[in-house]
Tab-separated table of C-alpha atoms in Angstrom:
chain	number	residue	atom	x	y	z
A	77	UNK	CA	-10.152	22.684	2.522
A	78	UNK	CA	-10.623	19.170	3.533
A	79	UNK	CA	-13.251	16.686	2.822
A	80	UNK	CA	-15.566	16.486	5.627
A	81	UNK	CA	-15.590	13.060	5.937
A	82	UNK	CA	-16.140	10.454	9.636
A	83	UNK	CA	-12.682	8.576	9.808
A	84	UNK	CA	-12.886	5.297	12.652
A	85	UNK	CA	-10.015	4.331	13.675
A	86	UNK	CA	-10.021	0.641	15.312
A	87	UNK	CA	-7.864	0.416	18.375
A	88	UNK	CA	-6.845	-3.446	18.521
A	89	UNK	CA	-6.405	-3.477	14.699
A	90	UNK	CA	-2.826	-4.211	15.090
A	91	UNK	CA	-4.597	-7.531	17.342
A	92	UNK	CA	-7.435	-7.949	14.444
A	93	UNK	CA	-5.129	-8.311	11.462
A	94	UNK	CA	-2.352	-10.577	13.090
A	95	UNK	CA	-5.390	-13.336	13.950
A	96	UNK	CA	-6.521	-12.744	10.145
A	97	UNK	CA	-2.830	-13.356	8.803
A	98	UNK	CA	-1.563	-15.740	10.959
A	99	UNK	CA	-1.847	-18.075	9.137
A	100	UNK	CA	-2.979	-16.976	6.042
A	101	UNK	CA	0.639	-15.008	5.612
A	102	UNK	CA	2.335	-18.619	4.545
A	103	UNK	CA	0.330	-18.876	1.837
A	104	UNK	CA	-0.817	-15.288	0.988
A	105	UNK	CA	1.822	-14.278	-1.873
A	106	UNK	CA	1.114	-17.827	-3.599
A	107	UNK	CA	-2.762	-16.708	-3.613
A	108	UNK	CA	-2.674	-12.816	-3.890
A	109	UNK	CA	-0.268	-13.001	-7.011
A	110	UNK	CA	-4.400	-14.000	-9.262
A	111	UNK	CA	-5.711	-10.708	-8.285
A	112	UNK	CA	-3.460	-8.127	-7.008
A	113	UNK	CA	-3.358	-6.607	-10.084
A	114	UNK	CA	-0.807	-4.043	-11.026
A	115	UNK	CA	2.059	-4.228	-8.262
A	116	UNK	CA	4.289	-4.991	-10.634
A	117	UNK	CA	3.869	-1.500	-12.968
A	118	UNK	CA	3.851	0.931	-9.404
A	119	UNK	CA	7.477	-1.159	-8.949
A	120	UNK	CA	8.587	-0.246	-12.572
A	121	UNK	CA	7.237	3.332	-12.485
A	122	UNK	CA	9.249	3.711	-9.214
A	123	UNK	CA	11.772	4.657	-11.104
A	124	UNK	CA	14.662	4.039	-7.807
A	125	UNK	CA	18.018	5.570	-9.049
A	126	UNK	CA	21.233	5.437	-6.735
A	127	UNK	CA	20.692	6.823	-3.627
A	128	UNK	CA	16.569	6.968	-3.665
A	129	UNK	CA	15.248	6.292	-0.439
A	130	UNK	CA	11.858	4.234	-0.794
A	131	UNK	CA	9.074	3.776	2.316
A	132	UNK	CA	6.038	0.923	1.397
A	133	UNK	CA	3.240	1.619	4.079
A	134	UNK	CA	1.650	-1.994	4.805
A	135	UNK	CA	4.190	-3.624	3.155
A	136	UNK	CA	2.556	-7.076	4.721
A	137	UNK	CA	5.013	-10.368	3.691
A	138	UNK	CA	7.536	-8.110	1.797
A	139	UNK	CA	6.831	-9.265	-0.810
A	140	UNK	CA	7.110	-5.610	-3.342
A	141	UNK	CA	9.796	-4.749	-1.697
A	142	UNK	CA	11.491	-7.976	-2.407
A	143	UNK	CA	10.887	-7.436	-5.849
A	144	UNK	CA	11.339	-3.594	-5.773
A	145	UNK	CA	14.925	-3.850	-4.234
A	146	UNK	CA	15.721	-6.839	-7.372
A	147	UNK	CA	14.643	-4.311	-9.414
A	148	UNK	CA	16.270	-0.928	-8.023
A	149	UNK	CA	19.698	-2.402	-6.508
A	150	UNK	CA	21.183	0.567	-5.709
A	151	UNK	CA	17.742	2.043	-3.992
A	152	UNK	CA	17.436	1.613	-0.193
A	153	UNK	CA	14.433	0.328	0.990
A	154	UNK	CA	11.894	0.597	4.203
A	155	UNK	CA	8.840	-0.811	4.871
A	156	UNK	CA	6.090	-1.247	8.296
A	157	UNK	CA	3.290	-3.178	8.860
A	158	UNK	CA	1.212	-3.186	11.689
A	159	UNK	CA	0.584	-6.719	11.907
A	160	UNK	CA	3.945	-8.135	13.949
A	161	UNK	CA	2.521	-11.947	11.786
A	162	UNK	CA	3.217	-10.451	8.427
A	163	UNK	CA	6.318	-8.684	9.568
A	164	UNK	CA	7.858	-11.663	10.995
A	165	UNK	CA	7.058	-13.751	7.670
A	166	UNK	CA	9.228	-10.186	5.851
A	167	UNK	CA	11.902	-10.492	7.722
A	168	UNK	CA	12.372	-14.640	7.619
A	169	UNK	CA	12.019	-13.283	3.344
A	170	UNK	CA	14.322	-10.335	3.046
A	171	UNK	CA	16.924	-12.611	4.621
A	172	UNK	CA	16.691	-15.469	2.920
A	173	UNK	CA	17.082	-13.387	-0.190
A	174	UNK	CA	19.964	-11.658	0.580
A	175	UNK	CA	18.647	-8.239	0.985
A	176	UNK	CA	18.695	-7.773	5.289
A	177	UNK	CA	21.213	-4.706	4.281
A	178	UNK	CA	19.018	-2.842	1.768
A	179	UNK	CA	15.663	-3.366	2.871
A	180	UNK	CA	14.923	-2.166	7.077
A	181	UNK	CA	11.686	-3.497	8.631
A	182	UNK	CA	9.411	-2.227	11.394
A	183	UNK	CA	6.403	-1.857	13.464
A	184	UNK	CA	3.712	0.744	12.501
A	185	UNK	CA	0.357	2.052	11.536
A	186	UNK	CA	-0.240	4.022	8.664
A	187	UNK	CA	-2.673	6.128	9.923
A	188	UNK	CA	-0.296	7.884	12.887
A	189	UNK	CA	3.796	7.512	12.096
A	190	UNK	CA	6.671	9.835	12.165
A	191	UNK	CA	9.550	9.259	9.231
A	192	UNK	CA	11.977	11.143	11.646
A	193	UNK	CA	10.912	8.364	15.003
A	194	UNK	CA	10.497	5.409	12.726
A	195	UNK	CA	13.885	5.992	10.312
A	196	UNK	CA	15.458	8.525	11.242
A	197	UNK	CA	14.690	10.568	8.366
A	198	UNK	CA	12.941	13.705	7.290
A	199	UNK	CA	11.051	12.104	4.624
A	200	UNK	CA	11.318	9.525	1.533
A	201	UNK	CA	12.012	9.879	-2.376
A	202	UNK	CA	8.958	7.430	-2.904
A	203	UNK	CA	6.164	6.185	-1.194
A	204	UNK	CA	4.035	3.965	-2.396
A	205	UNK	CA	1.144	1.911	-0.976
A	206	UNK	CA	0.428	-1.536	-2.679
A	207	UNK	CA	-3.585	-2.674	-1.974
A	208	UNK	CA	-3.178	-1.420	1.550
A	209	UNK	CA	-5.438	1.578	1.265
A	210	UNK	CA	-8.436	-1.006	1.155
A	211	UNK	CA	-7.243	-2.838	4.736
A	212	UNK	CA	-6.937	0.172	6.519
A	213	UNK	CA	-9.231	1.920	8.957
A	214	UNK	CA	-9.051	5.953	8.673
A	215	UNK	CA	-7.417	5.005	5.353
A	216	UNK	CA	-7.648	8.794	4.304
A	217	UNK	CA	-5.286	9.322	7.351
A	218	UNK	CA	-2.864	7.111	5.695
A	219	UNK	CA	-2.557	9.067	2.359
A	220	UNK	CA	-2.674	12.567	5.061
A	221	UNK	CA	0.678	10.503	6.324
A	222	UNK	CA	2.257	9.510	2.900
A	223	UNK	CA	2.491	12.957	1.874
A	224	UNK	CA	3.433	14.834	4.796
A	225	UNK	CA	6.647	12.611	4.669
A	226	UNK	CA	7.136	12.871	0.977
A	227	UNK	CA	11.043	14.052	0.696
A	228	UNK	CA	10.787	17.393	-1.697
A	229	UNK	CA	10.159	16.323	-5.670
A	230	UNK	CA	9.408	12.878	-3.698
A	231	UNK	CA	5.891	10.905	-5.364
A	232	UNK	CA	3.138	8.828	-3.567
A	233	UNK	CA	2.356	5.647	-6.005
A	234	UNK	CA	-0.802	3.682	-5.429
A	235	UNK	CA	-1.849	0.755	-6.763
A	236	UNK	CA	-5.891	-0.511	-4.711
A	237	UNK	CA	-9.180	-2.086	-6.274
A	238	UNK	CA	-11.155	-0.326	-8.241
A	239	UNK	CA	-14.855	-0.448	-8.621
A	240	UNK	CA	-14.580	-3.098	-11.167
A	241	UNK	CA	-17.116	-0.336	-13.837
A	242	UNK	CA	-16.232	-1.796	-16.579
A	243	UNK	CA	-16.267	-5.180	-16.445
A	244	UNK	CA	-19.637	-7.305	-15.776
A	245	UNK	CA	-21.790	-6.687	-12.051
A	246	UNK	CA	-22.113	-10.325	-11.383
A	247	UNK	CA	-17.991	-10.174	-11.418
A	248	UNK	CA	-17.928	-7.178	-8.902
A	249	UNK	CA	-20.690	-8.143	-6.455
A	250	UNK	CA	-18.552	-12.164	-6.044
A	251	UNK	CA	-15.069	-10.382	-5.985
A	252	UNK	CA	-16.573	-7.736	-3.288
A	253	UNK	CA	-18.479	-10.404	-1.391
A	254	UNK	CA	-15.266	-12.200	-1.501
A	255	UNK	CA	-13.090	-9.787	-0.041
A	256	UNK	CA	-15.494	-8.781	2.616
A	257	UNK	CA	-14.341	-12.089	4.408
A	258	UNK	CA	-10.675	-10.315	4.721
A	259	UNK	CA	-12.248	-7.572	5.848
A	260	UNK	CA	-10.651	-5.248	2.555
A	261	UNK	CA	-13.392	-2.681	1.600
A	262	UNK	CA	-12.506	-0.973	-2.332
A	263	UNK	CA	-12.748	2.386	-1.938
A	264	UNK	CA	-14.933	4.061	-3.966
A	265	UNK	CA	-14.425	7.383	-2.971
A	266	UNK	CA	-10.615	6.996	-3.469
A	267	UNK	CA	-10.438	9.824	-6.040
A	268	UNK	CA	-11.889	13.036	-4.403
A	269	UNK	CA	-9.908	11.997	-1.225
A	270	UNK	CA	-6.451	11.977	-3.147
A	271	UNK	CA	-7.654	15.056	-4.978
A	272	UNK	CA	-8.151	16.712	-2.069
A	273	UNK	CA	-4.513	15.099	-0.585
A	274	UNK	CA	-3.234	16.442	-3.559
A	275	UNK	CA	-4.304	19.841	-3.379
A	276	UNK	CA	-3.734	20.265	0.552
A	277	UNK	CA	-0.395	19.620	0.169
A	278	UNK	CA	-0.235	21.145	-3.247
A	279	UNK	CA	0.915	18.157	-4.896
A	280	UNK	CA	0.061	17.105	-8.495
A	281	UNK	CA	-2.443	13.620	-9.623
A	282	UNK	CA	-2.363	11.348	-11.811
A	283	UNK	CA	-5.064	9.228	-11.690
A	284	UNK	CA	-5.999	5.754	-14.127
A	285	UNK	CA	-8.258	3.131	-14.006
A	286	UNK	CA	-6.089	-0.153	-14.650
A	287	UNK	CA	-7.779	-3.290	-16.466
A	288	UNK	CA	-11.616	-2.539	-17.168
A	289	UNK	CA	-11.638	-0.790	-13.454
A	290	UNK	CA	-10.319	-3.995	-12.152
A	291	UNK	CA	-7.673	-1.421	-10.248
A	292	UNK	CA	-6.976	2.093	-9.946
A	293	UNK	CA	-3.599	3.203	-10.068
A	294	UNK	CA	-2.531	6.892	-8.896
A	295	UNK	CA	1.069	9.279	-8.675
A	296	UNK	CA	0.973	11.882	-6.483
A	297	UNK	CA	3.845	14.012	-7.017
A	298	UNK	CA	5.951	17.319	-4.566
């Protein structure tokens, strides 16, 4: 059964994200590479061979999709984000790297999307969310939508902030205080929510803390 929880959706979330990242998007990748740990590990674990269709939910500047397309050149990649400002940066970056024929982008809401409407597809072989759950109001719904969009034998890959459980408490307080300035909220109840999603969708779940709990990683497989 689905866990009993209240889910709050912010109607103007797209405008809010545009306001936050309208200017930050220009320095986002340079500033985030030092603390969004585990992203490249996730990309490597996609194992996206020839003909694999891969979706990133909340693609931001397109950094992850570009790295994934380079690592898995015979796969096809898709991405969406709720922020048009971020998508403008992503579209320019994809074109600049000569990957417009391998990566398709559009605007969408992680808590309510249809693969068929956005891409003309019924599902994806791989779906990933990299440091997006901590930024999405109604993030539980985003997990449900991603699980629903998995193709047979597909897998859902996640990395996000953990609870810093094996790091000094002062470090956790400073990091979380800084993240709140950007409306980023590490999800302390991520594991039970993932377990619920896995059970309801008949998926297996592998969950692991990374870097002494700085980040949490999960893979759900159909």
